JSON list of C-alpha atoms in Angstrom, two decimals:
[
{"chain": "A", "resi": 9, "resn": "GLN", "atom": "CA", "xyz": [8.55, 16.45, 5.16]},
{"chain": "A", "resi": 10, "resn": "VAL", "atom": "CA", "xyz": [6.87, 13.81, 3.02]},
{"chain": "A", "resi": 11, "resn": "GLN", "atom": "CA", "xyz": [3.24, 13.93, 2.05]},
{"chain": "A", "resi": 12, "resn": "LEU", "atom": "CA", "xyz": [1.32, 10.93, 0.79]},
{"chain": "A", "resi": 13, "resn": "VAL", "atom": "CA", "xyz": [-2.09, 11.17, -0.88]},
{"chain": "A", "resi": 14, "resn": "GLU", "atom": "CA", "xyz": [-4.06, 8.04, -1.80]},
{"chain": "A", "resi": 15, "resn": "SER", "atom": "CA", "xyz": [-6.75, 7.84, -4.43]},
{"chain": "A", "resi": 16, "resn": "GLY", "atom": "CA", "xyz": [-8.64, 5.27, -6.43]},
{"chain": "A", "resi": 17, "resn": "GLY", "atom": "CA", "xyz": [-10.84, 3.73, -3.78]},
{"chain": "A", "resi": 18, "resn": "GLY", "atom": "CA", "xyz": [-14.53, 3.16, -4.26]},
{"chain": "A", "resi": 19, "resn": "LEU", "atom": "CA", "xyz": [-17.38, 0.67, -4.35]},
{"chain": "A", "resi": 20, "resn": "VAL", "atom": "CA", "xyz": [-16.99, -2.45, -6.46]},
{"chain": "A", "resi": 21, "resn": "GLN", "atom": "CA", "xyz": [-18.75, -5.78, -6.76]},
{"chain": "A", "resi": 22, "resn": "ALA", "atom": "CA", "xyz": [-17.08, -8.98, -5.70]},
{"chain": "A", "resi": 23, "resn": "GLY", "atom": "CA", "xyz": [-14.81, -10.21, -8.48]},
{"chain": "A", "resi": 24, "resn": "GLY", "atom": "CA", "xyz": [-14.11, -6.70, -9.67]},
{"chain": "A", "resi": 25, "resn": "SER", "atom": "CA", "xyz": [-10.93, -4.67, -9.79]},
{"chain": "A", "resi": 26, "resn": "LEU", "atom": "CA", "xyz": [-9.61, -1.38, -8.53]},
{"chain": "A", "resi": 27, "resn": "ARG", "atom": "CA", "xyz": [-6.22, 0.37, -8.78]},
{"chain": "A", "resi": 28, "resn": "LEU", "atom": "CA", "xyz": [-5.12, 2.49, -5.87]},
{"chain": "A", "resi": 29, "resn": "SER", "atom": "CA", "xyz": [-2.57, 5.23, -6.29]},
{"chain": "A", "resi": 30, "resn": "CYS", "atom": "CA", "xyz": [-0.41, 6.98, -3.72]},
{"chain": "A", "resi": 31, "resn": "ALA", "atom": "CA", "xyz": [1.19, 10.26, -4.80]},
{"chain": "A", "resi": 32, "resn": "ALA", "atom": "CA", "xyz": [4.27, 11.27, -2.82]},
{"chain": "A", "resi": 33, "resn": "SER", "atom": "CA", "xyz": [5.76, 14.73, -2.48]},
{"chain": "A", "resi": 34, "resn": "GLY", "atom": "CA", "xyz": [8.95, 15.82, -0.79]},
{"chain": "A", "resi": 35, "resn": "GLY", "atom": "CA", "xyz": [12.33, 14.15, -0.91]},
{"chain": "A", "resi": 36, "resn": "THR", "atom": "CA", "xyz": [13.70, 11.40, -3.16]},
{"chain": "A", "resi": 37, "resn": "PHE", "atom": "CA", "xyz": [10.89, 8.94, -3.80]},
{"chain": "A", "resi": 38, "resn": "SER", "atom": "CA", "xyz": [13.11, 6.30, -5.40]},
{"chain": "A", "resi": 39, "resn": "SER", "atom": "CA", "xyz": [14.94, 5.83, -2.10]},
{"chain": "A", "resi": 40, "resn": "TYR", "atom": "CA", "xyz": [11.81, 5.14, -0.07]},
{"chain": "A", "resi": 41, "resn": "ALA", "atom": "CA", "xyz": [10.60, 1.74, 0.98]},
{"chain": "A", "resi": 42, "resn": "MET", "atom": "CA", "xyz": [6.84, 1.85, 0.48]},
{"chain": "A", "resi": 43, "resn": "GLY", "atom": "CA", "xyz": [3.91, -0.23, 1.62]},
{"chain": "A", "resi": 44, "resn": "TRP", "atom": "CA", "xyz": [0.16, -0.65, 1.61]},
{"chain": "A", "resi": 45, "resn": "PHE", "atom": "CA", "xyz": [-1.84, -1.45, 4.74]},
{"chain": "A", "resi": 46, "resn": "ARG", "atom": "CA", "xyz": [-5.55, -1.72, 5.40]},
{"chain": "A", "resi": 47, "resn": "GLN", "atom": "CA", "xyz": [-7.88, -1.44, 8.34]},
{"chain": "A", "resi": 48, "resn": "ALA", "atom": "CA", "xyz": [-11.42, -2.74, 8.49]},
{"chain": "A", "resi": 49, "resn": "PRO", "atom": "CA", "xyz": [-13.90, -1.45, 11.08]},
{"chain": "A", "resi": 50, "resn": "GLY", "atom": "CA", "xyz": [-13.22, -2.93, 14.50]},
{"chain": "A", "resi": 51, "resn": "LYS", "atom": "CA", "xyz": [-10.04, -4.65, 13.34]},
{"chain": "A", "resi": 52, "resn": "GLU", "atom": "CA", "xyz": [-6.35, -3.94, 13.65]},
{"chain": "A", "resi": 53, "resn": "ARG", "atom": "CA", "xyz": [-4.32, -2.50, 10.83]},
{"chain": "A", "resi": 54, "resn": "GLN", "atom": "CA", "xyz": [-3.14, -5.25, 8.48]},
{"chain": "A", "resi": 55, "resn": "PHE", "atom": "CA", "xyz": [-0.15, -5.43, 6.19]},
{"chain": "A", "resi": 56, "resn": "VAL", "atom": "CA", "xyz": [-1.06, -5.83, 2.52]},
{"chain": "A", "resi": 57, "resn": "SER", "atom": "CA", "xyz": [1.99, -5.30, 0.28]},
{"chain": "A", "resi": 58, "resn": "ALA", "atom": "CA", "xyz": [5.42, -3.73, 0.28]},
{"chain": "A", "resi": 59, "resn": "ILE", "atom": "CA", "xyz": [8.02, -2.69, -2.28]},
{"chain": "A", "resi": 60, "resn": "SER", "atom": "CA", "xyz": [11.64, -1.59, -2.17]},
{"chain": "A", "resi": 61, "resn": "GLY", "atom": "CA", "xyz": [12.80, 1.77, -3.41]},
{"chain": "A", "resi": 62, "resn": "SER", "atom": "CA", "xyz": [13.89, 0.52, -6.83]},
{"chain": "A", "resi": 63, "resn": "GLY", "atom": "CA", "xyz": [10.82, -1.65, -7.19]},
{"chain": "A", "resi": 64, "resn": "GLY", "atom": "CA", "xyz": [12.99, -4.72, -7.52]},
{"chain": "A", "resi": 65, "resn": "ARG", "atom": "CA", "xyz": [11.66, -6.38, -4.39]},
{"chain": "A", "resi": 66, "resn": "THR", "atom": "CA", "xyz": [8.02, -6.88, -3.48]},
{"chain": "A", "resi": 67, "resn": "TRP", "atom": "CA", "xyz": [6.06, -8.80, -0.92]},
{"chain": "A", "resi": 68, "resn": "HIS", "atom": "CA", "xyz": [2.38, -9.52, -0.52]},
{"chain": "A", "resi": 69, "resn": "ALA", "atom": "CA", "xyz": [0.36, -10.85, 2.37]},
{"chain": "A", "resi": 70, "resn": "ASP", "atom": "CA", "xyz": [-0.87, -14.41, 1.83]},
{"chain": "A", "resi": 71, "resn": "SER", "atom": "CA", "xyz": [-4.46, -13.15, 1.88]},
{"chain": "A", "resi": 72, "resn": "VAL", "atom": "CA", "xyz": [-3.88, -11.07, -1.27]},
{"chain": "A", "resi": 73, "resn": "LYS", "atom": "CA", "xyz": [-1.12, -13.01, -3.04]},
{"chain": "A", "resi": 74, "resn": "GLY", "atom": "CA", "xyz": [-2.07, -13.75, -6.60]},
{"chain": "A", "resi": 75, "resn": "ARG", "atom": "CA", "xyz": [-4.81, -11.10, -6.58]},
{"chain": "A", "resi": 76, "resn": "PHE", "atom": "CA", "xyz": [-3.02, -7.85, -5.68]},
{"chain": "A", "resi": 77, "resn": "THR", "atom": "CA", "xyz": [0.12, -6.37, -7.26]},
{"chain": "A", "resi": 78, "resn": "ILE", "atom": "CA", "xyz": [2.17, -3.55, -5.82]},
{"chain": "A", "resi": 79, "resn": "SER", "atom": "CA", "xyz": [4.23, -1.39, -8.17]},
{"chain": "A", "resi": 80, "resn": "ARG", "atom": "CA", "xyz": [5.75, 2.06, -8.36]},
{"chain": "A", "resi": 81, "resn": "ASP", "atom": "CA", "xyz": [6.69, 4.65, -10.95]},
{"chain": "A", "resi": 82, "resn": "ASN", "atom": "CA", "xyz": [9.64, 6.57, -9.53]},
{"chain": "A", "resi": 83, "resn": "ALA", "atom": "CA", "xyz": [9.54, 9.06, -12.36]},
{"chain": "A", "resi": 84, "resn": "LYS", "atom": "CA", "xyz": [6.02, 10.02, -11.28]},
{"chain": "A", "resi": 85, "resn": "ASN", "atom": "CA", "xyz": [6.61, 9.69, -7.51]},
{"chain": "A", "resi": 86, "resn": "THR", "atom": "CA", "xyz": [3.65, 7.34, -7.38]},
{"chain": "A", "resi": 87, "resn": "LEU", "atom": "CA", "xyz": [2.95, 4.02, -5.73]},
{"chain": "A", "resi": 88, "resn": "TYR", "atom": "CA", "xyz": [0.20, 1.68, -7.02]},
{"chain": "A", "resi": 89, "resn": "LEU", "atom": "CA", "xyz": [-1.81, -1.26, -5.80]},
{"chain": "A", "resi": 90, "resn": "GLN", "atom": "CA", "xyz": [-3.67, -3.20, -8.50]},
{"chain": "A", "resi": 91, "resn": "MET", "atom": "CA", "xyz": [-6.42, -5.18, -6.87]},
{"chain": "A", "resi": 92, "resn": "ASN", "atom": "CA", "xyz": [-8.14, -7.94, -8.85]},
{"chain": "A", "resi": 93, "resn": "SER", "atom": "CA", "xyz": [-10.69, -10.61, -7.91]},
{"chain": "A", "resi": 94, "resn": "LEU", "atom": "CA", "xyz": [-11.84, -8.48, -5.01]},
{"chain": "A", "resi": 95, "resn": "LYS", "atom": "CA", "xyz": [-13.74, -10.11, -2.16]},
{"chain": "A", "resi": 96, "resn": "PRO", "atom": "CA", "xyz": [-16.03, -8.64, 0.51]},
{"chain": "A", "resi": 97, "resn": "GLY", "atom": "CA", "xyz": [-13.26, -9.42, 3.01]},
{"chain": "A", "resi": 98, "resn": "ASP", "atom": "CA", "xyz": [-11.09, -6.86, 1.25]},
{"chain": "A", "resi": 99, "resn": "THR", "atom": "CA", "xyz": [-13.36, -4.07, 2.40]},
{"chain": "A", "resi": 100, "resn": "ALA", "atom": "CA", "xyz": [-11.28, -1.60, 4.44]},
{"chain": "A", "resi": 101, "resn": "VAL", "atom": "CA", "xyz": [-9.59, 1.77, 4.45]},
{"chain": "A", "resi": 102, "resn": "TYR", "atom": "CA", "xyz": [-6.34, 1.39, 2.55]},
{"chain": "A", "resi": 103, "resn": "TYR", "atom": "CA", "xyz": [-3.26, 3.39, 3.58]},
{"chain": "A", "resi": 104, "resn": "CYS", "atom": "CA", "xyz": [0.04, 3.89, 1.88]},
{"chain": "A", "resi": 105, "resn": "ALA", "atom": "CA", "xyz": [3.15, 4.34, 3.99]},
{"chain": "A", "resi": 106, "resn": "ALA", "atom": "CA", "xyz": [6.74, 5.44, 3.44]},
{"chain": "A", "resi": 107, "resn": "ARG", "atom": "CA", "xyz": [10.06, 4.78, 5.12]},
{"chain": "A", "resi": 108, "resn": "ILE", "atom": "CA", "xyz": [12.50, 7.46, 3.96]},
{"chain": "A", "resi": 109, "resn": "THR", "atom": "CA", "xyz": [15.56, 6.63, 6.06]},
{"chain": "A", "resi": 110, "resn": "SER", "atom": "CA", "xyz": [17.91, 3.69, 5.79]},
{"chain": "A", "resi": 111, "resn": "TYR", "atom": "CA", "xyz": [15.68, 0.95, 4.41]},
{"chain": "A", "resi": 112, "resn": "GLY", "atom": "CA", "xyz": [15.22, 1.88, 0.77]},
{"chain": "A", "resi": 113, "resn": "GLY", "atom": "CA", "xyz": [16.57, -1.41, -0.45]},
{"chain": "A", "resi": 114, "resn": "ARG", "atom": "CA", "xyz": [14.25, -3.58, 1.63]},
{"chain": "A", "resi": 115, "resn": "VAL", "atom": "CA", "xyz": [10.63, -4.53, 1.84]},
{"chain": "A", "resi": 116, "resn": "LEU", "atom": "CA", "xyz": [9.14, -3.68, 5.22]},
{"chain": "A", "resi": 117, "resn": "LEU", "atom": "CA", "xyz": [6.21, -5.70, 6.51]},
{"chain": "A", "resi": 118, "resn": "ASN", "atom": "CA", "xyz": [5.75, -4.09, 9.92]},
{"chain": "A", "resi": 119, "resn": "GLY", "atom": "CA", "xyz": [3.78, -0.87, 10.14]},
{"chain": "A", "resi": 120, "resn": "ARG", "atom": "CA", "xyz": [6.03, 0.34, 12.97]},
{"chain": "A", "resi": 121, "resn": "ASP", "atom": "CA", "xyz": [8.92, 0.56, 10.47]},
{"chain": "A", "resi": 122, "resn": "TYR", "atom": "CA", "xyz": [7.18, 3.26, 8.45]},
{"chain": "A", "resi": 123, "resn": "GLU", "atom": "CA", "xyz": [7.59, 6.94, 9.10]},
{"chain": "A", "resi": 124, "resn": "TYR", "atom": "CA", "xyz": [4.88, 8.59, 7.00]},
{"chain": "A", "resi": 125, "resn": "TRP", "atom": "CA", "xyz": [1.29, 7.64, 6.29]},
{"chain": "A", "resi": 126, "resn": "GLY", "atom": "CA", "xyz": [-1.38, 8.85, 3.93]},
{"chain": "A", "resi": 127, "resn": "GLN", "atom": "CA", "xyz": [-4.91, 9.72, 4.97]},
{"chain": "A", "resi": 128, "resn": "GLY", "atom": "CA", "xyz": [-6.39, 6.53, 3.53]},
{"chain": "A", "resi": 129, "resn": "THR", "atom": "CA", "xyz": [-8.89, 5.66, 0.81]},
{"chain": "A", "resi": 130, "resn": "GLN", "atom": "CA", "xyz": [-12.03, 3.55, 1.34]},
{"chain": "A", "resi": 131, "resn": "VAL", "atom": "CA", "xyz": [-12.48, 0.33, -0.60]},
{"chain": "A", "resi": 132, "resn": "THR", "atom": "CA", "xyz": [-15.86, -1.36, -0.34]},
{"chain": "A", "resi": 133, "resn": "VAL", "atom": "CA", "xyz": [-16.53, -4.69, -1.99]},
{"chain": "A", "resi": 134, "resn": "SER", "atom": "CA", "xyz": [-20.18, -5.77, -2.21]},
{"chain": "A", "resi": 135, "resn": "SER", "atom": "CA", "xyz": [-21.27, -9.40, -2.45]}
]
């Protein structure tokens, strides 16, 4: 069983920065494909960023490319999302997700490919 716990959300003004963390427990973190997703009120869940198990491959949605950076520290079993130049449109609950079987070397963009999810952390960007 894998548990994921996000932290680092909060209220920030437009143009500001936040760093989200996702602490994983259970299993071999370095073999997990990981991702960040977000969901705004009344909207569908949206892919944000993904990273392979080693951290050698990453992918970002066009809407955050150049502003957000996904990374991981496998020694600390922790996934990160550095968010810069935040916009009001980035306001959402952010979730980290893990795929622990078979796809560690890939980046996964579809939420259906993930097996475990955290509880989410709220990010609110004021204008």
